[in-house]
Amino acid sequence: MIRLASITKTFNAGQPNEFQALKGIDLEVALDAVSVFAGPSGSGKTTLLSLLGCMSRPTSGRIWLEGREITSLPERFAVRIRRETFGFIFQNYNLVKGITVLENTMLPAYPTGVSHRSVRDRALSLLEGLGIASKAGQHVENLSGGEQQRVAIARALINDPAIIIADEPTAHLDSSLARRLLEIFGGFRREGKTILIACHDPLIIESPVVDRVVFMRDGRIVPHDH
Amino acid sequence: MTVRRSTGFLVFLLGCVLVMGGLFVVHPLIGGEEYARGLERRRQLVRDLGLTDLCLFTEARYTRHLSQADLHSAFQDHPMALEHFPSGSLVLPPPHLLEGGP
Amino acid sequence: MKWIERQRAFMDYTLSSLWRRKLRNLALLMVYTLVIFLLSSVIFFTDALRKEAAAVLEAGPEMIVQRTVGGRHSLIPVAYAERIERIRGASSVRPRLWGYYYHQASRTNYTILVPETFSGPDDTVQTGGGVLRTWGALWDGRMYFRTHDGNSLFLLPTSAMSDGADLVTADLILMSEPTFRKISGVPEGHATDLVVRVRNERERPTVAEKIVRELPDTRPILREEIARTYAAIFDWRAGYVVVLLGSAVLAFFIFAWDKATGLSAEEKTEIGILKGIGWDTSDVLMMKFWEGAVVSVSAFALGAITGYVHVYFASASLFEHALKGWSILYPKFTLRPQVSAYQLAVLFFLTVVPYTLLTVVPTWKVAVTDPDAVMRR
């Protein structure tokens, strides 16, 4: 369970372009479930995801991850929690160009000090499971959008995180690829992983894989989108 | 799968260290005796002939016998003459002439 | 184990990352290697030459007494020798005859010298290793000399001086005293300078002082001063070699600085991604440290190796030109191979350390950005 209490997040505080992205969020997110944060762009869902994933700190309020307060941890511990607990799939994939699919997949494991061989084997089996093992030696920029996303997914899973965070995962996919992605997420769900998704794609919101949809607007949680 | 990159680099580095060890440590030991004999020959010649200088620059008197030159021998022809041999810019006048000098 | 695995993983990444711009980075490595090659060549060469000079000239005369006239080195009357011999502490005095001979045909300056005992007849000479190499045509096996009063003299070169002594004898022509006086015009009763032997090393400065007091127009040169002359020459911080090298080093570091500080947008994005997927600030800096270290250590190793080969296997042939200057005759010599830990340390700290710092420091600002920046792109 992740619990958020009166979370606010202000960007550029004190400056003319000050912007309050989150305005008091109280929320409990169940683990072992697929939760979707839905809302138009600018509603604060991506900001919320980055707070949940220990990527940034709230301006005020607190977050507990399985009873442990994570908002006031020093950077070193926050990074470790992030690395061990969360896997990120970014909207633009954010793969490192010029290096191979396999290396991209292994990147989050580099600072962990886990042996190269076991990381490589795990990366290869993840790529295998996602059907792109044959591309392991290719540079990422030569891949199609769908393939790149699968590399991003494999990379998110390399440290075997309990929680996967995906930001607009279907933004660059056509419907059939989006459905395939949902199948993959369904598989993770069956493995007992928690999935947090930010998106406003009806295909995902209405999917049976999703356990819960949280609607957001203007930095607040709203009962329904419509 | 090719060799791991860091392995490749470390092997390269190890190779460099071995070559450096061979050159910097082992190579000077080889031929040490022969060198010592050569050095003794040179010293004998220096002793017999009463030589004072290395025969490195033969272009001018003051560069051939550096230690025997005057401080201003480069300008002997005229005090304002520009010293124009390349080796003059490479080496310093004898330090015993510079001490307590201007 | 974990620590090693982490460092090796960072190294893996940095090598892949460097390999992406392989042409650019290999060019950088080559320039860097060249700079270290030149620097190490200078250090090795000058140091070996200095040591050689010290070892060889240790056997030289203890004291030379010159006479100066009109501010110039002038011929010394042999009679001075008797007056010096009377000074307490001076055990023996020997007049030395030597001078220069300019050979028109080869446009070369040679040193002509009368040894203490010249074994051959008056019409023969002994030559140093470089003499016959440069002299040019012989007349019926004889060397043509023009005497100071315009006459011709043909002398037979008999034996060459022992091999491997070129560094001290390359341009020497040894001859008998009468022949020397004929060629050089040094009149009887005069010598070039005097060699004074002083047994007690500590008495030498005192003896030198007494000589000057007794003969005010003389100038004594002590062996220690000769040694110091050669300790000072080729001081690798002196002379235009260092000026040239200094500018090369400077240019390289400007280039490196430019490359290191102007982190490209691509590199910044990349660091953002690494932070986003769970790299710590220190992980990013460590990776950058390896980038600097990999390049500079490679350049250091390659540069030092090629520098060594250049100096000790190829007789520092690149410097020959600079040392030779306008002279025709250049000795052939091999230097005693030796590298001290001090030289390597100097080289290392002059090159590897600044380059690595130059790579890491500018990354700092980028590496501390919030990891969530990557979400908002």
XYZ file of C-alpha atoms in Angstrom:
705
model
C 0.000 0.000 0.000
C 1.171 3.459 -0.872
C -0.406 6.230 1.158
C -0.299 9.918 0.233
C -1.334 12.619 2.702
C -2.090 16.204 1.613
C 0.506 16.233 -1.121
C 1.205 19.476 -2.928
C 3.853 20.173 -5.531
C 4.808 23.665 -6.661
C 7.231 24.339 -9.473
C 9.288 27.533 -9.733
C 8.160 28.653 -6.307
C 8.382 32.390 -5.731
C 8.910 33.192 -9.365
C 6.470 34.804 -11.772
C 5.948 31.464 -13.522
C 5.071 29.693 -10.278
C 2.859 26.746 -10.978
C 1.074 24.450 -8.576
C 0.913 21.044 -10.224
C -0.669 19.201 -7.288
C -3.068 20.821 -4.852
C -3.582 18.560 -1.879
C -3.769 14.896 -2.796
C -4.954 12.326 -0.275
C -4.870 8.855 -1.717
C -4.228 5.220 -1.003
C -2.950 3.049 -3.810
C -3.221 -0.702 -3.434
C -0.241 -2.897 -4.294
C -0.695 -6.014 -6.450
C -3.024 -4.071 -8.689
C -3.068 -2.056 -11.878
C -3.944 1.556 -11.148
C -4.445 4.175 -13.787
C -4.197 7.916 -13.232
C -6.351 9.449 -15.914
C -6.867 13.031 -16.855
C -6.064 15.611 -19.482
C -2.543 16.836 -19.922
C -1.594 19.279 -17.188
C -3.819 17.546 -14.684
C -0.800 16.585 -12.590
C -0.709 12.856 -13.242
C 2.902 12.728 -14.416
C 3.962 14.839 -11.421
C 2.113 12.447 -9.149
C 3.884 9.475 -10.726
C 7.298 11.031 -10.218
C 6.472 11.638 -6.540
C 5.257 8.067 -6.129
C 8.422 6.783 -7.749
C 10.740 8.686 -5.401
C 11.984 10.760 -8.304
C 11.118 14.042 -6.702
C 9.869 15.309 -3.371
C 6.547 16.932 -2.666
C 6.486 20.589 -1.654
C 4.383 19.546 1.316
C 2.733 16.379 2.516
C 4.007 12.889 3.038
C 4.148 9.567 1.274
C 4.406 6.174 2.916
C 5.498 3.126 0.979
C 4.349 0.021 2.830
C 4.378 1.953 6.061
C 7.790 3.535 5.463
C 7.947 7.272 5.071
C 9.892 8.013 1.881
C 9.504 11.777 1.494
C 12.207 12.769 3.938
C 14.902 10.241 3.004
C 18.315 11.565 1.979
C 19.141 11.257 -1.723
C 21.292 8.192 -1.351
C 18.497 6.143 0.233
C 15.852 7.556 -2.046
C 17.896 6.491 -5.048
C 18.330 3.020 -3.659
C 14.610 2.618 -3.004
C 13.862 3.918 -6.459
C 16.310 1.517 -8.053
C 15.178 -1.525 -6.124
C 11.451 -0.921 -5.923
C 10.468 0.930 -9.063
C 10.864 0.358 -12.751
C 10.127 3.270 -15.054
C 8.728 3.275 -18.562
C 8.903 6.820 -19.880
C 6.603 8.371 -22.421
C 9.457 8.959 -24.886
C 11.163 5.720 -23.805
C 14.357 7.673 -23.072
C 16.696 5.017 -24.385
C 20.368 5.892 -24.726
C 21.212 6.195 -28.386
C 24.291 4.656 -29.930
C 24.520 1.692 -27.614
C 22.889 -1.672 -28.044
C 19.486 -2.898 -26.944
C 21.148 -5.258 -24.502
C 23.255 -2.498 -22.923
C 20.223 -0.226 -22.654
C 18.358 -2.978 -20.874
C 21.204 -3.532 -18.428
C 21.791 0.146 -17.589
C 19.738 0.403 -14.368
C 21.636 -2.574 -12.950
C 25.085 -1.013 -13.419
C 25.209 0.860 -10.104
C 23.897 -2.142 -8.163
C 27.107 -4.142 -8.393
C 25.273 -7.327 -9.381
C 27.514 -9.583 -11.441
C 27.662 -8.786 -15.118
C 26.845 -12.312 -16.174
C 23.651 -12.590 -14.163
C 22.478 -9.146 -15.270
C 23.150 -10.058 -18.876
C 21.348 -13.371 -18.615
C 18.384 -11.675 -17.017
C 18.336 -8.951 -19.683
C 18.439 -11.550 -22.433
C 15.603 -13.545 -20.910
C 13.534 -10.378 -20.485
C 14.138 -9.448 -24.120
C 13.266 -13.019 -25.043
C 10.013 -12.787 -23.090
C 9.144 -9.579 -24.924
C 9.974 -11.125 -28.286
C 12.914 -8.891 -29.184
C 15.858 -11.093 -28.224
C 16.967 -11.104 -31.850
C 17.538 -7.331 -31.655
C 19.779 -7.515 -28.582
C 22.918 -6.538 -30.468
C 21.350 -3.697 -32.453
C 21.542 -0.026 -31.670
C 18.264 1.265 -30.280
C 17.832 4.012 -32.858
C 17.380 1.371 -35.556
C 14.298 -0.066 -33.840
C 10.645 0.686 -34.501
C 8.596 2.566 -31.914
C 6.953 -0.582 -30.583
C 10.289 -2.336 -30.291
C 11.811 0.633 -28.526
C 9.027 0.560 -26.008
C 9.631 -3.094 -25.339
C 13.296 -2.309 -24.730
C 12.128 0.352 -22.280
C 9.907 -2.236 -20.589
C 12.762 -4.736 -20.359
C 14.958 -2.007 -18.899
C 12.268 -1.173 -16.311
C 12.234 -4.814 -15.216
C 15.980 -5.467 -15.037
C 16.243 -4.887 -11.273
C 13.079 -6.941 -10.690
C 11.090 -4.083 -9.163
C 7.855 -4.614 -7.266
C 6.253 -1.543 -8.810
C 6.260 -0.531 -12.462
C 5.519 3.054 -13.366
C 4.483 3.867 -16.908
C 3.891 7.375 -18.201
C 1.571 7.566 -21.219
C 2.693 4.153 -22.423
C 0.353 4.072 -25.429
C 1.079 7.589 -26.655
C 3.131 6.389 -29.614
C 1.433 3.037 -30.254
C -1.340 2.010 -32.605
C -4.304 0.096 -31.232
C -2.949 -3.399 -31.871
C 0.383 -2.573 -30.225
C -1.506 -0.948 -27.354
C -3.516 -4.136 -26.870
C -0.323 -6.171 -26.933
C 1.099 -3.838 -24.261
C -1.974 -4.422 -22.104
C -1.404 -8.149 -22.412
C 2.148 -7.664 -21.203
C 0.887 -5.591 -18.272
C -1.667 -8.286 -17.549
C 1.195 -10.764 -17.361
C 2.997 -8.584 -14.818
C -0.196 -8.300 -12.853
C -0.411 -12.093 -12.667
C 3.214 -12.193 -11.459
C 2.105 -10.040 -8.555
C 3.610 -6.745 -9.594
C 2.048 -3.358 -8.988
C 1.528 -1.216 -12.049
C 0.918 2.510 -11.954
C -0.007 4.113 -15.266
C -0.621 7.711 -16.191
C -2.678 8.091 -19.361
C -5.877 9.295 -20.876
C -6.217 6.601 -23.496
C -9.729 5.041 -23.235
C -8.289 1.780 -24.508
C -6.347 1.434 -21.269
C -8.866 3.062 -18.948
C -11.613 0.716 -20.061
C -9.415 -2.381 -20.191
C -10.333 -5.278 -17.886
C -6.684 -5.520 -16.845
C -7.050 -2.255 -14.930
C -8.198 -2.581 -11.330
C -8.689 1.041 -10.472
C -8.869 4.367 -12.260
C -8.126 7.622 -10.457
C -9.401 10.661 -12.341
C -7.473 13.871 -12.003
C -8.011 17.448 -13.103
C -6.107 20.633 -12.296
C -3.956 18.965 -9.691
C -6.810 17.393 -7.765
C -8.537 14.052 -7.686
C -12.049 14.197 -9.076
C -14.797 11.574 -8.723
C -15.264 11.048 -12.449
C -13.766 12.345 -15.605
C -17.052 12.989 -17.381
C 28.159 -12.111 -27.767
C 31.456 -10.286 -28.054
C 33.957 -9.740 -25.262
C 32.864 -7.431 -22.502
C 34.205 -3.964 -23.206
C 35.831 -3.431 -19.835
C 37.560 -6.803 -20.224
C 38.940 -5.704 -23.564
C 40.195 -2.463 -22.076
C 41.692 -4.118 -19.025
C 43.494 -6.607 -21.255
C 44.823 -3.695 -23.319
C 45.915 -1.954 -20.136
C 47.574 -5.087 -18.826
C 49.393 -5.378 -22.145
C 50.580 -1.787 -21.794
C 51.737 -2.396 -18.236
C 53.639 -5.501 -19.353
C 55.281 -3.644 -22.230
C 56.124 -0.745 -19.896
C 57.541 -3.160 -17.351
C 59.572 -4.834 -20.069
C 60.874 -1.535 -21.369
C 61.314 0.470 -18.194
C 62.510 -2.276 -15.888
C 63.842 -5.234 -17.865
C 65.322 -3.531 -20.915
C 67.735 -1.282 -18.954
C 69.126 -4.421 -17.299
C 69.949 -6.005 -20.630
C 73.257 -4.855 -22.030
C 74.128 -3.123 -18.794
C 77.572 -4.698 -18.765
C 78.318 -3.690 -22.307
C 77.231 -0.177 -21.544
C 79.465 -0.105 -18.490
C 82.419 -1.166 -20.657
C 81.572 1.562 -23.184
C 81.326 4.109 -20.435
C 84.697 3.064 -19.058
C 86.189 3.493 -22.553
C 84.725 6.949 -22.808
C 85.951 7.902 -19.361
C 89.416 6.646 -20.215
C 89.464 8.812 -23.321
C 88.254 11.812 -21.376
C 90.978 11.194 -18.792
C 93.723 10.687 -21.371
C 92.841 13.624 -23.558
C 91.711 15.930 -20.793
C 88.344 16.558 -22.430
C 85.887 18.914 -20.842
C 82.811 18.866 -23.025
C 80.296 16.761 -24.921
C 80.536 16.897 -28.674
C 76.886 17.763 -29.178
C 76.954 21.089 -31.012
C 79.817 21.586 -33.375
C 78.474 24.721 -35.020
C 80.320 27.316 -32.988
C 83.197 27.577 -30.537
C 81.018 28.537 -27.625
C 78.597 25.697 -28.257
C 81.245 23.059 -28.855
C 82.993 23.770 -25.555
C 80.164 25.014 -23.419
C 81.986 24.881 -20.143
C 85.006 26.771 -21.517
C 83.023 29.637 -22.971
C 82.635 33.119 -21.566
C 79.276 34.411 -20.514
C 79.199 36.681 -23.530
C 81.089 34.589 -26.010
C 77.950 34.324 -28.055
C 78.243 38.068 -28.603
C 81.974 38.154 -29.058
C 81.925 39.744 -32.429
C 79.951 42.685 -31.219
C 78.149 43.237 -27.925
C 74.942 44.015 -29.799
C 75.190 41.084 -32.167
C 72.268 38.725 -32.021
C 73.215 35.268 -31.136
C 72.076 33.212 -34.048
C 72.892 29.542 -33.629
C 69.862 27.365 -32.851
C 71.659 25.500 -30.086
C 72.249 28.790 -28.318
C 68.555 28.877 -27.560
C 68.633 25.291 -26.356
C 71.318 25.552 -23.726
C 72.214 27.932 -20.952
C 75.563 29.633 -20.357
C 77.723 27.910 -17.726
C 76.036 28.495 -14.368
C 79.269 29.447 -12.628
C 79.337 32.528 -14.788
C 75.768 33.428 -13.974
C 76.172 33.237 -10.215
C 76.534 36.633 -8.680
C 76.279 38.076 -12.135
C 74.046 40.891 -13.262
C 33.639 -7.753 -5.280
C 30.548 -5.608 -5.535
C 32.695 -2.505 -5.758
C 34.776 -3.973 -8.586
C 31.657 -5.104 -10.415
C 30.204 -1.611 -10.157
C 33.386 0.024 -11.451
C 33.622 -2.429 -14.300
C 29.993 -1.784 -15.209
C 30.666 1.968 -15.319
C 33.723 1.251 -17.421
C 31.622 -0.853 -19.794
C 29.220 2.004 -20.224
C 31.878 4.647 -20.671
C 33.701 2.566 -23.273
C 30.491 1.989 -25.219
C 29.781 5.656 -24.929
C 33.249 6.628 -26.199
C 33.021 4.091 -28.970
C 29.929 5.824 -30.373
C 32.069 8.725 -31.526
C 35.029 6.577 -32.301
C 36.636 8.744 -34.959
C 36.507 11.820 -32.801
C 37.693 10.031 -29.705
C 40.452 8.126 -31.476
C 41.664 11.404 -32.960
C 41.666 12.896 -29.478
C 43.547 9.892 -28.146
C 46.127 10.220 -30.898
C 46.765 13.909 -30.284
C 46.945 13.265 -26.568
C 49.339 10.361 -27.117
C 51.500 12.574 -29.320
C 51.717 15.238 -26.631
C 52.750 12.670 -24.034
C 55.150 11.094 -26.512
C 56.932 14.423 -27.006
C 56.904 15.231 -23.321
C 58.227 11.832 -22.296
C 60.841 11.890 -25.056
C 62.171 15.203 -23.777
C 62.201 14.011 -20.186
C 63.867 10.682 -20.983
C 66.370 12.165 -23.410
C 67.547 15.109 -21.362
C 67.762 13.054 -18.225
C 69.786 10.303 -19.902
C 72.064 12.881 -21.509
C 72.609 14.648 -18.219
C 73.485 11.399 -16.486
C 75.803 10.389 -19.311
C 77.570 13.747 -19.184
C 77.983 13.494 -15.433
C 79.383 9.968 -15.674
C 81.793 10.721 -18.499
C 83.038 14.151 -17.480
C 83.738 12.989 -13.973
C 87.003 11.757 -15.447
C 87.825 15.174 -16.900
C 90.523 17.565 -15.694
C 90.167 18.899 -12.177
C 90.962 22.459 -13.048
C 91.514 24.397 -16.262
C 93.224 27.769 -16.199
C 92.440 30.106 -19.088
C 93.960 33.455 -19.795
C 91.746 36.303 -20.872
C 92.803 39.298 -22.898
C 90.364 42.001 -23.874
C 87.578 39.984 -22.347
C 88.362 37.043 -24.549
C 89.863 33.674 -24.007
C 93.456 34.036 -25.133
C 96.613 31.944 -25.419
C 98.384 31.357 -22.155
C 102.192 31.570 -21.828
C 103.656 28.216 -20.794
C 105.716 30.140 -18.244
C 102.534 30.609 -16.212
C 102.684 26.882 -15.513
C 105.830 27.259 -13.404
C 104.280 30.045 -11.364
C 101.165 27.981 -10.709
C 103.210 24.932 -9.788
C 104.755 26.940 -6.952
C 101.325 27.471 -5.383
C 100.754 25.146 -2.464
C 98.205 22.449 -3.262
C 98.731 22.447 -7.019
C 100.449 19.146 -7.628
C 101.071 19.330 -11.364
C 100.443 21.673 -14.266
C 100.290 20.653 -17.899
C 99.839 22.973 -20.866
C 97.023 21.913 -23.161
C 97.027 22.544 -26.882
C 93.721 22.505 -28.635
C 91.747 24.644 -30.995
C 89.307 24.664 -33.842
C 89.867 23.914 -37.452
C 87.323 24.964 -40.037
C 87.380 22.729 -43.074
C 86.230 24.707 -46.071
C 85.206 21.746 -48.202
C 82.820 20.230 -45.699
C 81.994 23.543 -44.003
C 82.520 21.887 -40.695
C 84.236 22.904 -37.494
C 86.526 20.280 -36.030
C 88.357 20.292 -32.744
C 92.088 19.758 -33.134
C 93.908 18.566 -30.067
C 97.377 17.464 -28.978
C 97.182 14.539 -26.562
C 99.696 14.250 -23.746
C 101.434 11.492 -25.657
C 100.889 11.255 -29.372
C 102.230 7.950 -30.602
C 102.337 8.456 -34.375
C 104.720 10.391 -36.638
C 104.157 14.088 -37.275
C 102.356 13.601 -40.601
C 99.604 11.425 -39.175
C 96.419 12.163 -37.281
C 93.938 10.159 -35.257
C 90.328 10.971 -35.937
C 87.096 10.839 -33.979
C 84.097 8.914 -35.267
C 82.483 11.830 -37.087
C 85.528 13.261 -38.843
C 86.020 11.020 -41.849
C 82.254 10.686 -42.136
C 81.985 14.387 -42.914
C 85.413 15.368 -44.212
C 84.819 14.628 -47.868
C 87.389 13.601 -50.435
C 90.853 12.468 -49.362
C 93.969 13.140 -51.426
C 95.721 9.874 -51.906
C 94.338 8.715 -48.591
C 95.463 11.893 -46.855
C 93.522 14.787 -45.368
C 94.238 18.221 -46.718
C 94.843 20.937 -44.144
C 95.514 24.599 -44.718
C 97.992 25.944 -42.206
C 97.607 29.329 -40.549
C 100.204 30.870 -42.874
C 98.485 29.602 -46.011
C 100.491 26.482 -46.781
C 99.071 23.074 -47.563
C 99.596 20.096 -45.322
C 98.568 16.533 -46.098
C 98.137 14.313 -43.100
C 97.456 10.611 -43.028
C 94.541 9.500 -40.856
C 95.785 6.373 -39.133
C 93.524 4.987 -36.488
C 90.051 6.120 -35.600
C 89.176 6.565 -31.979
C 87.387 3.767 -30.180
C 83.852 3.071 -31.161
C 80.975 4.204 -29.007
C 82.799 7.262 -27.725
C 81.290 9.586 -30.312
C 79.534 11.651 -27.715
C 82.876 13.024 -26.501
C 85.204 12.474 -29.462
C 83.159 12.701 -32.672
C 84.837 15.853 -34.007
C 88.318 15.374 -32.554
C 91.451 15.312 -34.698
C 94.481 14.321 -32.648
C 97.921 15.314 -33.870
C 101.467 15.872 -32.721
C 102.514 19.170 -31.190
C 104.624 20.419 -34.140
C 101.805 19.695 -36.571
C 99.333 21.477 -34.313
C 101.492 24.570 -34.091
C 101.881 24.572 -37.860
C 98.163 24.403 -38.512
C 96.899 26.601 -35.686
C 99.660 29.144 -35.488
C 99.929 28.895 -31.713
C 103.525 30.077 -31.153
C 106.094 28.152 -29.144
C 105.952 29.018 -25.491
C 102.194 29.398 -25.590
C 99.370 26.960 -24.993
C 95.593 27.072 -25.213
C 95.118 26.637 -21.498
C 96.602 24.845 -18.510
C 95.380 21.719 -16.757
C 96.088 21.930 -13.049
C 95.934 18.912 -10.800
C 94.926 19.462 -7.217
C 94.929 16.287 -5.177
C 92.831 17.520 -2.309
C 89.346 18.194 -3.527
C 88.569 20.653 -0.746
C 91.613 22.762 -1.559
C 90.554 23.425 -5.142
C 88.611 26.649 -4.563
C 91.463 27.975 -2.451
C 94.020 27.070 -5.107
C 91.816 28.727 -7.732
C 91.686 31.894 -5.636
C 95.462 31.876 -5.201
C 95.939 31.454 -8.959
C 93.773 34.484 -9.687
C 95.659 36.521 -7.105
C 98.997 35.435 -8.530
C 97.950 35.765 -12.177
C 95.137 38.313 -12.370
C 94.571 37.804 -16.117
C 93.589 34.138 -15.696
C 90.322 32.441 -15.113
C 90.237 28.988 -13.467
C 87.378 26.607 -14.289
C 86.800 23.821 -11.801
C 85.560 20.361 -12.725
C 82.554 20.864 -10.446
C 81.633 23.878 -12.533
C 81.895 21.856 -15.715
C 79.658 19.223 -14.148
C 77.161 21.887 -13.208
C 77.210 23.267 -16.722
C 76.084 19.919 -17.985
C 73.594 19.455 -15.205
C 71.999 22.705 -16.278
C 72.040 22.205 -20.023
C 69.001 20.453 -21.334
C 67.210 21.168 -18.217
C 63.913 20.201 -19.750
C 62.260 23.297 -18.428
C 64.707 25.467 -20.338
C 65.033 26.314 -23.944
C 62.728 26.414 -26.839
C 61.868 22.729 -26.758
C 59.806 23.469 -23.732
C 58.338 26.568 -25.282
C 57.200 24.514 -28.235
C 56.007 21.713 -26.028
C 54.365 24.111 -23.661
C 52.275 25.526 -26.428
C 51.402 22.040 -27.645
C 50.316 21.026 -24.176
C 48.374 24.232 -23.751
C 46.643 23.811 -27.091
C 45.727 20.289 -26.181
C 44.247 21.302 -22.874
C 42.274 24.098 -24.469
C 40.897 21.510 -26.849
C 40.181 19.130 -24.004
C 38.645 21.863 -21.902
C 36.386 22.852 -24.750
C 35.322 19.282 -25.255
C 34.801 18.655 -21.583
C 32.996 21.838 -20.617
C 30.759 22.081 -23.630
C 28.678 19.075 -22.656
C 26.509 18.530 -25.679
C 22.734 18.520 -25.390
C 22.903 14.832 -26.172
C 25.224 14.164 -23.265
C 23.033 16.186 -20.945
C 19.981 14.193 -22.027
C 21.879 11.018 -21.451
C 22.857 11.972 -17.925
C 19.204 12.871 -17.315
C 18.154 9.412 -18.468
C 20.731 7.712 -16.277
C 19.492 9.657 -13.280
C 15.920 8.832 -14.211
C 16.533 5.095 -14.289
C 18.138 5.069 -10.877
C 21.723 6.265 -11.126
C 22.976 8.340 -8.249
C 24.825 11.647 -8.779
C 27.973 9.891 -7.609
C 27.364 7.050 -10.083
C 27.261 9.532 -12.947
C 30.438 11.233 -11.725
C 32.139 7.872 -11.295
C 31.226 6.954 -14.853
C 32.650 10.267 -16.068
C 35.764 9.704 -14.010
C 36.287 6.461 -15.890
C 35.792 8.262 -19.161
C 38.641 10.646 -18.345
C 40.764 7.908 -16.856
C 40.341 5.498 -19.769
C 41.397 8.109 -22.309
C 44.244 9.627 -20.348
C 45.698 6.403 -18.994
C 45.685 4.912 -22.499
C 47.386 8.006 -23.871
C 49.856 7.994 -21.001
C 50.799 4.353 -21.542
C 51.058 4.639 -25.322
C 52.904 7.957 -25.134
C 55.410 6.768 -22.556
C 56.075 3.545 -24.474
C 56.580 5.298 -27.804
C 58.678 7.981 -26.104
C 60.932 5.313 -24.641
C 61.264 3.538 -27.968
C 62.027 6.860 -29.638
C 64.783 7.814 -27.225
C 66.439 4.476 -26.559
C 65.792 2.480 -29.714
C 65.662 5.215 -32.349
C 68.353 7.414 -30.712
C 65.870 10.285 -30.288
C 66.006 10.846 -34.030
C 63.298 13.506 -33.903
C 65.465 15.662 -31.674
C 68.527 15.225 -33.813
C 67.348 18.036 -35.990
C 66.829 20.416 -33.132
C 70.133 19.544 -31.490
C 72.100 19.541 -34.683
C 71.053 23.042 -35.564
C 73.407 24.285 -38.223
C 76.199 21.920 -37.463
C 77.173 19.337 -40.036
C 78.648 16.879 -37.643
C 76.411 15.118 -35.174
C 77.660 12.340 -32.948
C 76.183 8.867 -33.020
C 75.439 7.767 -29.542
C 73.197 5.472 -27.606
C 72.098 6.463 -24.171
C 71.887 4.269 -21.160
C 68.244 3.151 -20.972
C 66.784 4.233 -17.687
C 63.448 5.446 -16.458
C 62.908 6.580 -12.924
C 59.679 6.386 -11.028
C 60.027 10.125 -10.501
C 59.980 10.852 -14.229
C 56.905 8.695 -14.701
C 55.189 10.319 -11.751
C 55.880 13.798 -13.144
C 54.539 12.746 -16.503
C 51.492 11.138 -14.921
C 50.567 14.110 -12.790
C 51.118 16.546 -15.613
C 48.776 14.708 -17.936
C 46.422 12.093 -16.513
C 45.291 13.982 -13.453
C 44.350 17.310 -15.096
C 42.606 15.596 -17.987
C 40.534 13.405 -15.716
C 39.571 16.388 -13.593
C 38.664 18.298 -16.744
C 36.286 15.515 -17.654
C 34.633 15.093 -14.283
C 34.257 18.642 -13.013
C 31.975 20.077 -15.720
C 29.648 17.102 -15.355
C 28.915 18.047 -11.796
C 26.346 20.688 -12.628
C 24.472 18.391 -14.962
C 24.714 15.378 -12.680
C 22.958 17.063 -9.776
C 19.777 17.792 -11.758
C 16.584 16.274 -10.422
C 15.905 12.832 -11.786
C 12.296 13.726 -12.561
C 13.470 16.208 -15.199
C 13.527 13.271 -17.565
C 9.755 12.758 -17.055
C 8.978 16.261 -18.110
C 10.729 16.212 -21.439
